[in-house]
Coordinates of C-alpha atoms in Angstrom, one line a residue:
X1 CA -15.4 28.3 -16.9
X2 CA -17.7 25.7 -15.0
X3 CA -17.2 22.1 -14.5
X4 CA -19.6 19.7 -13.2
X5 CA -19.4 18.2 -9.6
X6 CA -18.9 15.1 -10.1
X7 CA -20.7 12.3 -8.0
X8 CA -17.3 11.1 -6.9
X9 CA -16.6 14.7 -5.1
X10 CA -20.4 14.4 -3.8
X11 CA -19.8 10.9 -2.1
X12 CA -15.9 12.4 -0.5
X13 CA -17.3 16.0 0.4
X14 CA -18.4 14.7 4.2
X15 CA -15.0 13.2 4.7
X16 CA -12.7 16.1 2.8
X17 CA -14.7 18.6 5.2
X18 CA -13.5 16.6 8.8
X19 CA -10.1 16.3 7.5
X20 CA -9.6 19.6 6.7
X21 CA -9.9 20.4 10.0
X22 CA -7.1 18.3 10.9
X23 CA -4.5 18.7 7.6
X24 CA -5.6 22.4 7.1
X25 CA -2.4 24.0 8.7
X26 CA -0.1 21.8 7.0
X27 CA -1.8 22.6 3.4
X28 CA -2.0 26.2 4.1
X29 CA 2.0 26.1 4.8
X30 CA 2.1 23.8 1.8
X31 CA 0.3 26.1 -0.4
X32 CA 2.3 28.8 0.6
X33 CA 5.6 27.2 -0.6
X34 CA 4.4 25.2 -3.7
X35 CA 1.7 27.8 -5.2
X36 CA 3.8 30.0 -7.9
X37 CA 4.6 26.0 -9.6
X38 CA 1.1 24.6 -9.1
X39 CA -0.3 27.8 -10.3
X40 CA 1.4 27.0 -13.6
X41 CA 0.6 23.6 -13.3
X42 CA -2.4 24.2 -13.5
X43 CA -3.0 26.2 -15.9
X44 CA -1.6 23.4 -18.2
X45 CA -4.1 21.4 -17.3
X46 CA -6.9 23.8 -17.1
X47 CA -8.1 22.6 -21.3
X48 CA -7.5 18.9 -20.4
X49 CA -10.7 19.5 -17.2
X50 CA -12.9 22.0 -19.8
X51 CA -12.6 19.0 -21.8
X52 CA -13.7 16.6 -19.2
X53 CA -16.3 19.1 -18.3
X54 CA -18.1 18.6 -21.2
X55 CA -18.3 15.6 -21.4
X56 CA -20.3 15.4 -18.0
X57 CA -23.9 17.8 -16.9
X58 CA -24.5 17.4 -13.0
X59 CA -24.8 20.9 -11.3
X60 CA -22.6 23.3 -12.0
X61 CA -19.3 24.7 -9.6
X62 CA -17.6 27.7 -10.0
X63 CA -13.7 26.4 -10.9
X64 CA -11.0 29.1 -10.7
X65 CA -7.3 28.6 -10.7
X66 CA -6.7 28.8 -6.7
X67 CA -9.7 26.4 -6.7
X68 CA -7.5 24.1 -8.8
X69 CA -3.9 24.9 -7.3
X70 CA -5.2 24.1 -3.8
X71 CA -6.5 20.6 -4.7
X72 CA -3.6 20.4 -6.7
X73 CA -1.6 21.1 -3.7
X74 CA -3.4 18.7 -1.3
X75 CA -3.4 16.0 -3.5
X76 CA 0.2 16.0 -4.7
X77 CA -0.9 17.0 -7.6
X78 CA -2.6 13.8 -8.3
X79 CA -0.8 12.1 -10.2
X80 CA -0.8 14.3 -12.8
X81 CA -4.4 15.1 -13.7
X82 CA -5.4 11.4 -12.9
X83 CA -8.1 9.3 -11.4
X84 CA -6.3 9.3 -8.2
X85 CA -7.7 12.9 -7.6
X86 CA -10.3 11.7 -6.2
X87 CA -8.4 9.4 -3.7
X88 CA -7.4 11.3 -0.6
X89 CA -7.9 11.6 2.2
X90 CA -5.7 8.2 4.0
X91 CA -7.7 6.8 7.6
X92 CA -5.3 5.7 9.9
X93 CA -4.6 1.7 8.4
X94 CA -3.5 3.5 4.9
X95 CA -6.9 3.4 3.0
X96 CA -8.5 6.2 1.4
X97 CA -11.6 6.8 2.8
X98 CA -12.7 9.0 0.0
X99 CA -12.5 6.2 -2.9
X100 CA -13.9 3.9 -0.3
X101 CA -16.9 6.0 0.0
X102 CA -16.9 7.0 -4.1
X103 CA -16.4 3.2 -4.7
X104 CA -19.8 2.2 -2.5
X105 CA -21.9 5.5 -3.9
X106 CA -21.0 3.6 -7.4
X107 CA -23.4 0.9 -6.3
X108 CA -22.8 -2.2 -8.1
X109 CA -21.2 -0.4 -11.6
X110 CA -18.9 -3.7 -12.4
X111 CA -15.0 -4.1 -12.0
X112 CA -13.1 -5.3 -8.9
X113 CA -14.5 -4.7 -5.2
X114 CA -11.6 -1.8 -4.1
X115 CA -13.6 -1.2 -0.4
X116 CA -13.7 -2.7 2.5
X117 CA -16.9 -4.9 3.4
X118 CA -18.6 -5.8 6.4
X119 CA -17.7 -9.1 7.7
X120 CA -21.3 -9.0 9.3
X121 CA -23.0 -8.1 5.8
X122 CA -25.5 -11.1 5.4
X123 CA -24.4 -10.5 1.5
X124 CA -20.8 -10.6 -0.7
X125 CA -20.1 -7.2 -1.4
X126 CA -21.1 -5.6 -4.3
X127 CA -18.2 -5.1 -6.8
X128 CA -17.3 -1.6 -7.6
X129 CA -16.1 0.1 -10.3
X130 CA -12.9 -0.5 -11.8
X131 CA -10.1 2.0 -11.2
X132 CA -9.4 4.8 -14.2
X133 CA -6.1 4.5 -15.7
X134 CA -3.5 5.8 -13.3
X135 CA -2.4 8.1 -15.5
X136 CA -5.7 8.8 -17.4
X137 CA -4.9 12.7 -19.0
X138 CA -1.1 12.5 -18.9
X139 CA -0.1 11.0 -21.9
X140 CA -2.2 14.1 -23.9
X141 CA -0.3 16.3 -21.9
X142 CA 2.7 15.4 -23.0
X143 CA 2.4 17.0 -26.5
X144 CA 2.7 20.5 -24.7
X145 CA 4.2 19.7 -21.3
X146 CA 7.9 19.2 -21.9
X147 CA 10.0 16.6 -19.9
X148 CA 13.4 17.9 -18.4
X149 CA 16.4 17.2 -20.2
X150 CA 19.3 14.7 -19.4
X151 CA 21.7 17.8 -18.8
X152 CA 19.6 19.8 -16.8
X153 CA 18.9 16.9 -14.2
X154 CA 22.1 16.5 -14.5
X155 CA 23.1 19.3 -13.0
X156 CA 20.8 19.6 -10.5
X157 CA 21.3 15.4 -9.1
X158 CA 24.5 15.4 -9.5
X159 CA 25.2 17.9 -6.8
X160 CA 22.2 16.6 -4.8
X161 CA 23.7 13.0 -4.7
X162 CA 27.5 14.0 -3.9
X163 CA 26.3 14.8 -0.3
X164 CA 29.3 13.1 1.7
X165 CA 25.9 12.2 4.0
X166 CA 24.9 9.5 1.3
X167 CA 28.0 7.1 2.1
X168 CA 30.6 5.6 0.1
X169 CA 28.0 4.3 -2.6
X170 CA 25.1 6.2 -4.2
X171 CA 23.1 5.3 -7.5
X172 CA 19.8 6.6 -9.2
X173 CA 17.5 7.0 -12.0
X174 CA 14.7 9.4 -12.9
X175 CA 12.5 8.3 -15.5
X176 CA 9.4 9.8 -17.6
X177 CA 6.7 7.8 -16.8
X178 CA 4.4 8.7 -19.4
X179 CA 7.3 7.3 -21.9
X180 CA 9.4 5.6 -20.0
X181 CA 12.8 6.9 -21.6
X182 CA 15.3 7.3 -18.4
X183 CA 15.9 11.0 -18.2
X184 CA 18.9 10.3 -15.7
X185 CA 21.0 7.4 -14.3
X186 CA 23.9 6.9 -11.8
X187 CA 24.7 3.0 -10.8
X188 CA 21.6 2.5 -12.7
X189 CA 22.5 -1.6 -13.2
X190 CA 24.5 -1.4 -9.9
X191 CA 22.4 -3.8 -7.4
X192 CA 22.6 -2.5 -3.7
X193 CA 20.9 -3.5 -0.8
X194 CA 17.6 -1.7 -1.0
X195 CA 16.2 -2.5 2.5
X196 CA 11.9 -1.3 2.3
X197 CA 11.5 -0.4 -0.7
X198 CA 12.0 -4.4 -1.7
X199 CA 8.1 -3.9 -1.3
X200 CA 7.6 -2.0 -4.4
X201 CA 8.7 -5.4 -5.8
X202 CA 6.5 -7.6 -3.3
X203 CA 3.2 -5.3 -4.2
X204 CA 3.7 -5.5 -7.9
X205 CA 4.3 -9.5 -7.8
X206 CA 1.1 -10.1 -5.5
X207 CA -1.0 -7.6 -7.2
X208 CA 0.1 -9.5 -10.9
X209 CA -0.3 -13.3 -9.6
X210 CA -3.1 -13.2 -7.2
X211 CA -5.1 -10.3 -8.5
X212 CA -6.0 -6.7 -6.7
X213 CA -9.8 -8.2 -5.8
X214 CA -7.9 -11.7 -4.6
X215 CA -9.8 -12.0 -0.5
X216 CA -8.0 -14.0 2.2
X217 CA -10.3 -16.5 4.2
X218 CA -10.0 -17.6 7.7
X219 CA -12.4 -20.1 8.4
X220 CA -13.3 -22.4 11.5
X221 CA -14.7 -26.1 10.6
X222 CA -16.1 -29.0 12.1
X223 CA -14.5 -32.5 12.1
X224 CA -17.3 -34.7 11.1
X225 CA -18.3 -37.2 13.7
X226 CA -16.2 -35.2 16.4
X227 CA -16.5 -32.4 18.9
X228 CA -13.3 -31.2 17.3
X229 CA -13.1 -27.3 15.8
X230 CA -10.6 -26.4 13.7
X231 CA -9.5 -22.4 13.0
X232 CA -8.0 -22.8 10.1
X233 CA -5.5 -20.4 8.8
X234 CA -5.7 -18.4 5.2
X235 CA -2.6 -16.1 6.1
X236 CA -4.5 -12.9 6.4
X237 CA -1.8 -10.8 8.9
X238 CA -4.6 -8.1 9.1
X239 CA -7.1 -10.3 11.1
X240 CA -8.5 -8.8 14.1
X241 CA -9.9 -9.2 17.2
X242 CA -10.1 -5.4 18.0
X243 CA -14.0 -4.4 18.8
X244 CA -13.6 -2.1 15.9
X245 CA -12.6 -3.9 13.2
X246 CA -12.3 -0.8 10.4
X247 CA -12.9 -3.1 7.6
X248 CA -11.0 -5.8 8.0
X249 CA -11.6 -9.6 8.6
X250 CA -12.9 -9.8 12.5
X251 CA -11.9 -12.6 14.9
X252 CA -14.9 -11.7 17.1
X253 CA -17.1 -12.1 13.6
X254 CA -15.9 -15.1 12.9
X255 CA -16.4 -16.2 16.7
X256 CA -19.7 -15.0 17.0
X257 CA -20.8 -17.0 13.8
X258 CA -18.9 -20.7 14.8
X259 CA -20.8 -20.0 18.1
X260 CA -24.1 -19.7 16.5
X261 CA -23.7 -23.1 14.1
X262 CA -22.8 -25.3 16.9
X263 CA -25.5 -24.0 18.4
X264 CA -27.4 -24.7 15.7
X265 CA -26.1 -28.5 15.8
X266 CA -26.9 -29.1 19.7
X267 CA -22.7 -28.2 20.6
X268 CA -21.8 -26.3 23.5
X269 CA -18.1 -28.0 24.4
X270 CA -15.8 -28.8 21.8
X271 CA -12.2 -29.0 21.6
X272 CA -10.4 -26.5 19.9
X273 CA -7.5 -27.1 17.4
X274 CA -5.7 -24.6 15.1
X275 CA -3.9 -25.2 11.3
X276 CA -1.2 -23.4 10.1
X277 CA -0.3 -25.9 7.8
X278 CA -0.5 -23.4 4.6
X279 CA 2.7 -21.8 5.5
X280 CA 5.6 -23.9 5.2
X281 CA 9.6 -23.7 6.6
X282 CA 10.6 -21.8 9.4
X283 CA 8.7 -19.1 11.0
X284 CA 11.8 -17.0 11.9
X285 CA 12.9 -14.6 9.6
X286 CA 17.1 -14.9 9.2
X287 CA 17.1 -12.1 11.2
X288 CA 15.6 -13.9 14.0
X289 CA 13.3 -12.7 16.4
X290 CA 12.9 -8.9 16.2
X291 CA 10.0 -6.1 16.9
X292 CA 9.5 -5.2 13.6
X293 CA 8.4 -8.5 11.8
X294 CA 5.9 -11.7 13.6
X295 CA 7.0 -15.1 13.6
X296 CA 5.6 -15.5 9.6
X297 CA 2.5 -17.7 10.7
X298 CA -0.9 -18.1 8.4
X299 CA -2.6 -17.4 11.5
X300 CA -2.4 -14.6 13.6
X301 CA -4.4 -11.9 14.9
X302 CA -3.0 -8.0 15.0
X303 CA 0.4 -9.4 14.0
X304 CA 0.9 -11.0 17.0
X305 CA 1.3 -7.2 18.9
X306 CA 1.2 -7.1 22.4
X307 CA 0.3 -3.5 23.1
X308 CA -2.5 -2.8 21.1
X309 CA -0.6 -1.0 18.0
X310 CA -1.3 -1.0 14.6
X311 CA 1.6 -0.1 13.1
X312 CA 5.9 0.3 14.0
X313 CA 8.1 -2.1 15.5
X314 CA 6.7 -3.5 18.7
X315 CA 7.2 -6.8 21.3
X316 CA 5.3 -10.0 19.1
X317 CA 3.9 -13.1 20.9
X318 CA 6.3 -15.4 19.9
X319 CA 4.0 -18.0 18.2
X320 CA 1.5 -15.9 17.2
X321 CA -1.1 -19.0 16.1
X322 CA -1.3 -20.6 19.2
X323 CA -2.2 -16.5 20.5
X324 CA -4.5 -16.3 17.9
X325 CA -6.7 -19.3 18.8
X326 CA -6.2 -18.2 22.7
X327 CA -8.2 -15.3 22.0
X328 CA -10.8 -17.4 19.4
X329 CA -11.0 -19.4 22.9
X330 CA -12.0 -16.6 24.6
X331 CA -14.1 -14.9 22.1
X332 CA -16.3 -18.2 22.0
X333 CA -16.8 -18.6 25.7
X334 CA -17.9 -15.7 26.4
X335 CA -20.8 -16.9 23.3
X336 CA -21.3 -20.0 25.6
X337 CA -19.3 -22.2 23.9
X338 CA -16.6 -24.0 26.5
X339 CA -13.2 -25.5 25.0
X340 CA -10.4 -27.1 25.5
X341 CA -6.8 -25.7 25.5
X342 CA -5.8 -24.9 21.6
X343 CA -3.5 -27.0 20.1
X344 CA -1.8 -27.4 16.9
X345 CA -3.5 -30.0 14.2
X346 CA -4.5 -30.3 10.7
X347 CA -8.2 -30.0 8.9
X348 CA -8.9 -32.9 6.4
X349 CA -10.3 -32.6 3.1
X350 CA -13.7 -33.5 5.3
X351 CA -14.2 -30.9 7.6
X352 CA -17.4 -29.2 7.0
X353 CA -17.4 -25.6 7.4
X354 CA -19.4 -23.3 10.4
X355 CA -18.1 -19.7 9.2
X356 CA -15.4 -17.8 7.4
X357 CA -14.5 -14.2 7.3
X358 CA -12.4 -12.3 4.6
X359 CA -9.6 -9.7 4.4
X360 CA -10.1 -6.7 2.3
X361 CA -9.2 -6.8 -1.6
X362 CA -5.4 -7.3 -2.1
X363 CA -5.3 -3.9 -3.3
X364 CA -6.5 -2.5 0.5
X365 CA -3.7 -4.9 2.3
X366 CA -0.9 -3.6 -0.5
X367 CA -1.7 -0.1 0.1
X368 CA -1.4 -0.2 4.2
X369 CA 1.8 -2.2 3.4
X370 CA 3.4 0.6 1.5
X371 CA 2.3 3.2 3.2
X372 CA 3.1 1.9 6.9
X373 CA 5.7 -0.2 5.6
X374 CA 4.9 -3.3 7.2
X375 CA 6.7 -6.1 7.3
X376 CA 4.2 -8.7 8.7
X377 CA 1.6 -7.6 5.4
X378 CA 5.1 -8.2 3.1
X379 CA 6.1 -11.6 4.4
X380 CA 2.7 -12.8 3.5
X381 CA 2.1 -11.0 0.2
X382 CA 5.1 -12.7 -0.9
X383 CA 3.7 -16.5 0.6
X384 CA 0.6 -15.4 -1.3
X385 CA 2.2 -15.1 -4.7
X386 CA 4.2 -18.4 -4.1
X387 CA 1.0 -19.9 -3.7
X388 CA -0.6 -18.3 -6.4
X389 CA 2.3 -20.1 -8.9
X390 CA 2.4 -23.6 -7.2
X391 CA 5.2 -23.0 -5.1
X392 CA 6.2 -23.7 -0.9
X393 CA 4.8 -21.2 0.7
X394 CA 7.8 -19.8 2.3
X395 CA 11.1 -17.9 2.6
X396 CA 12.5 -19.5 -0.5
X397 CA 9.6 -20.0 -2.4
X398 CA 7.9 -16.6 -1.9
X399 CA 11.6 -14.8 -3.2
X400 CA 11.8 -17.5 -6.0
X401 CA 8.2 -16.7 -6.9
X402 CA 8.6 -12.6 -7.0
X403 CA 11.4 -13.2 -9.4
X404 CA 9.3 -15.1 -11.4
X405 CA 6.5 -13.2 -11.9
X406 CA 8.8 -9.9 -12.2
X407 CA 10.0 -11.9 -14.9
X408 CA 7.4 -12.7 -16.6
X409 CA 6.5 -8.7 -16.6
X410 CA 9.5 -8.4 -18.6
X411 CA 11.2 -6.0 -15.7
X412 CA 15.0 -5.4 -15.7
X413 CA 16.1 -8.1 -13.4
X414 CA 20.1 -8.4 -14.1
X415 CA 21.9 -8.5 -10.7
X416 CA 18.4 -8.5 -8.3
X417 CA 18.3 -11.3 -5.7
X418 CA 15.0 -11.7 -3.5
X419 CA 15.4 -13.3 -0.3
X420 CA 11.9 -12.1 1.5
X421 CA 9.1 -10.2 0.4
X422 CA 9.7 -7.1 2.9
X423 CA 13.5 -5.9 2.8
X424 CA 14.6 -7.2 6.3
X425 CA 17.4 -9.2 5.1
X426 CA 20.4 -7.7 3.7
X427 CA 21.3 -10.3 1.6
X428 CA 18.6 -8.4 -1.0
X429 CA 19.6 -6.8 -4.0
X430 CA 17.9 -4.6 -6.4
X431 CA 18.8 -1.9 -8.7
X432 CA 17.5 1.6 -9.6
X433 CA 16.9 1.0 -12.6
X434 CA 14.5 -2.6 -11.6
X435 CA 12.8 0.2 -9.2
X436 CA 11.7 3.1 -11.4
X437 CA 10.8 -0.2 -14.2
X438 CA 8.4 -1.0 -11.5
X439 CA 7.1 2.2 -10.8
X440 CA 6.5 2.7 -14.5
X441 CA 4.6 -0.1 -15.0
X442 CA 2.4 0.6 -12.2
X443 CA 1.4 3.4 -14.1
X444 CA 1.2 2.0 -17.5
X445 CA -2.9 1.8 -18.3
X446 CA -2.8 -1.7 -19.7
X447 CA -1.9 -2.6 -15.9
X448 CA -4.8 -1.0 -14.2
X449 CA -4.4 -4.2 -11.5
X450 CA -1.0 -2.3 -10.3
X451 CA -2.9 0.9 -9.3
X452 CA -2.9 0.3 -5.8
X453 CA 1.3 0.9 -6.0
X454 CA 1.0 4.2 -7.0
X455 CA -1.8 5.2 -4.8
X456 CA -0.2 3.2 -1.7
X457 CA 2.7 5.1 -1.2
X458 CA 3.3 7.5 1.5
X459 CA 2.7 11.6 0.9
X460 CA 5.4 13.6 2.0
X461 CA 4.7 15.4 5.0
X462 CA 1.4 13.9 5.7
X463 CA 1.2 10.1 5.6
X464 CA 2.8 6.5 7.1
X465 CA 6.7 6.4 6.7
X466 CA 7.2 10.0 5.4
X467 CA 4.6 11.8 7.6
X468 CA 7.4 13.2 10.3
X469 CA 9.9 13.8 7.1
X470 CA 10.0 17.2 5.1
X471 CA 9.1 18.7 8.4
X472 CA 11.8 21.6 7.0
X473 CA 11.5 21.2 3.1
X474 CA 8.1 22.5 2.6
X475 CA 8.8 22.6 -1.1
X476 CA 8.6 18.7 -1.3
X477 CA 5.6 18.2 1.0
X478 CA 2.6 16.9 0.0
X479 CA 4.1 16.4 -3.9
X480 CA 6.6 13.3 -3.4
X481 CA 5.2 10.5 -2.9
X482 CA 7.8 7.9 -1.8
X483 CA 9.0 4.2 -0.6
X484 CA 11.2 4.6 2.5
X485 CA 14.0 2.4 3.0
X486 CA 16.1 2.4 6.1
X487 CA 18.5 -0.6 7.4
X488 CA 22.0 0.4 9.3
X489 CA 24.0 2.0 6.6
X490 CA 21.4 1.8 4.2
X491 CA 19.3 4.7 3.2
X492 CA 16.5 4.2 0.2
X493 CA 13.5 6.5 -1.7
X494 CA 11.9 5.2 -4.5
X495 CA 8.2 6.6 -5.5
X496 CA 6.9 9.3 -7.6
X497 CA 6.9 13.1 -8.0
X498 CA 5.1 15.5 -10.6
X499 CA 7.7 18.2 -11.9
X500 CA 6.7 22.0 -11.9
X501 CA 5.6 21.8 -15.2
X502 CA 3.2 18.9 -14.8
X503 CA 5.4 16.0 -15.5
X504 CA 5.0 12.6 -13.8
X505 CA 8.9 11.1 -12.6
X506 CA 9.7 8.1 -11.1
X507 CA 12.6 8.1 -9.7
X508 CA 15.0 5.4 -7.5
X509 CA 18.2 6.7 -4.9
X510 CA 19.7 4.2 -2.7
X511 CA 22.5 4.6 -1.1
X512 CA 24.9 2.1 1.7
X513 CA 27.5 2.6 4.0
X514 CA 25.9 5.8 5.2
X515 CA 26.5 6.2 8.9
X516 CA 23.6 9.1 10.3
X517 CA 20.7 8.3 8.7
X518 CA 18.9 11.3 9.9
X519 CA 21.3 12.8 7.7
X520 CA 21.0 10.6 4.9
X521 CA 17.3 10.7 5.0
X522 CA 17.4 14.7 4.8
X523 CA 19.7 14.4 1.6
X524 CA 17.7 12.1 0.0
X525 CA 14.5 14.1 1.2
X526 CA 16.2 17.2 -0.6
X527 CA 17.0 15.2 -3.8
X528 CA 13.4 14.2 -4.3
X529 CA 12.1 18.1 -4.1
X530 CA 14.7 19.0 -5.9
X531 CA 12.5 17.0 -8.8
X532 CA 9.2 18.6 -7.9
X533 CA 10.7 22.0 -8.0
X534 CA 12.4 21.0 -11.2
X535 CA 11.4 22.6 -14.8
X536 CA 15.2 21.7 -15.9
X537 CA 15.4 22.4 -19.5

């Protein structure tokens, strides 16, 4: 059989070749363990690629089944035969530098802009091509793959979930994607306290109400008649004034540019104010101050981290605008521009602009939230949907606005309760059955906008919040792809996992009063590869 290379693969080959370097040891222990059920995987889907094949004429590659069992393998599988097999592999921040790359090969084929552009292009960035359907290929497999049956997962969770390690309260549900019918439930309607994987909610609310191509803008304007600059605030938490800016919206960009127009208008000494003013409420999350989450500020640069991390819980500055416009300060003198001391003020509607830079799509930011589970990116996805519907941009509004626009989705909402876009507060409440609902959905084609959910989550074994898990259940790494969730006594997975016949699951376990969650993690761990290894008829 031959099968076209695709220009996809052409435009990823340079990148798949210098990770393999890196990942090879941990796919050639993964291969080990998963190969007799990907073997048979895919060979179900061997006639679904003969008839993409044809369909296609570049030059030809040899395919054999260990050709497709170890992409299947490395790719958990993708998705069941989908577009997202030409996603991996992750950078560092959580972006896929292969669809990156495939996305700018693509040249300007129409859709939404999924890269990252330049801030010092001198044009907007060409749009790329729209993401296939998630699940593009699954729903014809579904006629000869069967799903497992109620009694057989039964069986098999059931055990799984009685671990005394999962605490005094347990529930879950596994559902089908392609059909959606649950194929298991425990608690399903029971809300608990979900802690992370709140942002499964947060991603799907943003992504609907501000749109996956939706940029955030931090600009710096003039005060007409003054000496006074203003850097004004869009709430873009992934602003930074590192030298290598990776893609995202640079500080020392936008510096560089504000220097050159007041240049350009005879200004060398200005004074320097900062807005925040698009945020509303308190800063301080209920929780108070704490190293995982900023003060919530529409400006900050590097979430406010004083050690030069990108991800994890860390030491903030403890008002991260006035840091933010300390280091614009900086960034500005050394262009030969001299200013005062920041301090807090407001543009008006008259301010005339001297440069702006943006953030990546919202589909970029949603994915490095996920997979890194951060907290900062959460707490202003969920200000961005509240401004998106016409609400305060804060605490209150942001939970008041997720609820909405879940709603309006038509997800199961009976008994959830949003209090922040990112889990920290355990006054949250969502059940399994809202979870795996929002995992489907995700993966329903007519959403396409949702993609970035699926795709965003971390790979067992290799990426963000599940890359040091699975370390001893080979059988699940690299094939479940999963939301963690982790507060004291509260211990959460929600994500994705194909079965060993092919099928895509979504599936939801949280469980509370647990008291080791090392141990409760490892239970839950075992749970989810319990799926993947699952034919259970």
């Amino acid at each position: 059989m031959v099968v076209p290379e695709l220009r996809a693969w052409r435009a990823a080959r340079p990148h798949v070749v210098r990770i393999k370097r890196t990942v090879q040891p941990h796919v050639t222990r993964v291969a080990q363990a998963v190969q007799p059920r990907v073997t048979k995987a895919a060979q179900s889907v061997r006639p679904h690629v003969v008839r993409a094949a044809q369909a296609v004429r570049p030059r030809p590659v040899k395919v054999t089944t260990p050709r497709l069992t170890a992409v299947a393998a490395t790719a958990g599988l993708a998705l069941a035969a989908g577009a997202v097999a030409f996603a991996g592999p992750w950078d560092s921040s959580g972006q896929r530098t292969a669809e990156r790359d495939w996305a700018a090969s693509r040249e300007g084929e129409g859709g939404a802009d999924h890269g990252r552009s330049s801030d010092t292009s001198p044009t907007p960035p060409k749009p790329a091509p729209s993401a296939a359907s998630v699940l593009t290929g699954l729903g014809g497999s579904t006629v000869s793959v069967p799903a497992p049956t109620q009694k057989a997962l039964t069986s098999t969770l059931d055990r799984l979930l009685g671990d005394p390690a999962l605490g005094g309260r347990r529930t879950a549900v596994v559902v089908d994607v392609a059909t959606g019918k649950r194929l298991y439930g425990k608690g399903a309607d029971d809300a608990q306290t979900p802690a992370s994987t709140t942002k499964i909610a947060t991603a799907v609310a943003a992504l609907s109400a501000a749109g996956a191509d939706h940029r955030i803008e931090t600009r710096a304007v003039l005060e007409p008649g003054t000496k006074e600059v203003v850097l004004v605030g869009g709430g873009d938490p992934t602003l930074t004034a590192r030298k290598e800016a990776a893609g995202w919206a640079s500080l020392r960009t936008l510096a560089d540019e504000t220097a050159t127009a007041l240049k350009a208008r005879h200004l060398n000494q200005v004074t320097l104010s900062y807005d925040t003013s698009l945020y509303t409420g308190p800063a301080l999350h209920p929780i108070g101050s704490n190293p995982n989450l900023a003060p919530v500020s529409a400006l900050m640069v590097d979430e406010a981290r004083t050690d030069g991390s990108a991800s994890g819980p860390v030491n903030r500055a403890a008002d991260p605008a006035a840091d933010a416009a300390v280091k614009f300060a900086g960034l500005l003198e050394a262009k030969g521009i001299k200013t005062t001391t920041p301090g807090p003020s407001k543009a008006t509607n008259r301010s005339q602009s001297l440069a702006s830079v943006s953030s990546p799509p919202l589909s970029a930011l949603i994915e490095r939230m996920l997979t890194n589970s951060d907290n900062d990116i959460a707490e202003a996805m969920a200000r961005q949907v509240a401004l998106a519907t016409g609400r305060a941009a804060d605490f209150d509004g942001g939970a008041a606005a997720i609820d909405a626009e879940l709603k309006k989705l038509g997800l199961p909402l009976s008994g959830a309760h949003f209090t922040d876009g990112s889990g920290l507060n355990r006054d949250d409440r969502l059940t399994a059955d809202l979870l795996t609902a929002l995992l489907v959905k995700a993966g329903d084609p007519a959403h396409p906008e949702l993609r970035p959910i699926l795709t965003g989550l971390p790979v067992a074994g290799f990426t963000g919040t599940l890359s040091d898990r699975y370390a001893h259940d080979a059988s699940g790494t690299g094939l479940v792809r999963a939301k963690t969730g982790t507060l004291t006594g509260v211990n959460t997975l929600a994500g994705t996992v194909v079965d060993a016949d092919g099928r895509l699951l979504a599936f939801a376990f949280l469980a509370s009063d647990t008291s080791d969650p090392s141990a409760a993690q490892s239970a839950l761990d075992r749970t989810a590869s319990a799926l993947a290894g699952c034919g259970c008829r």
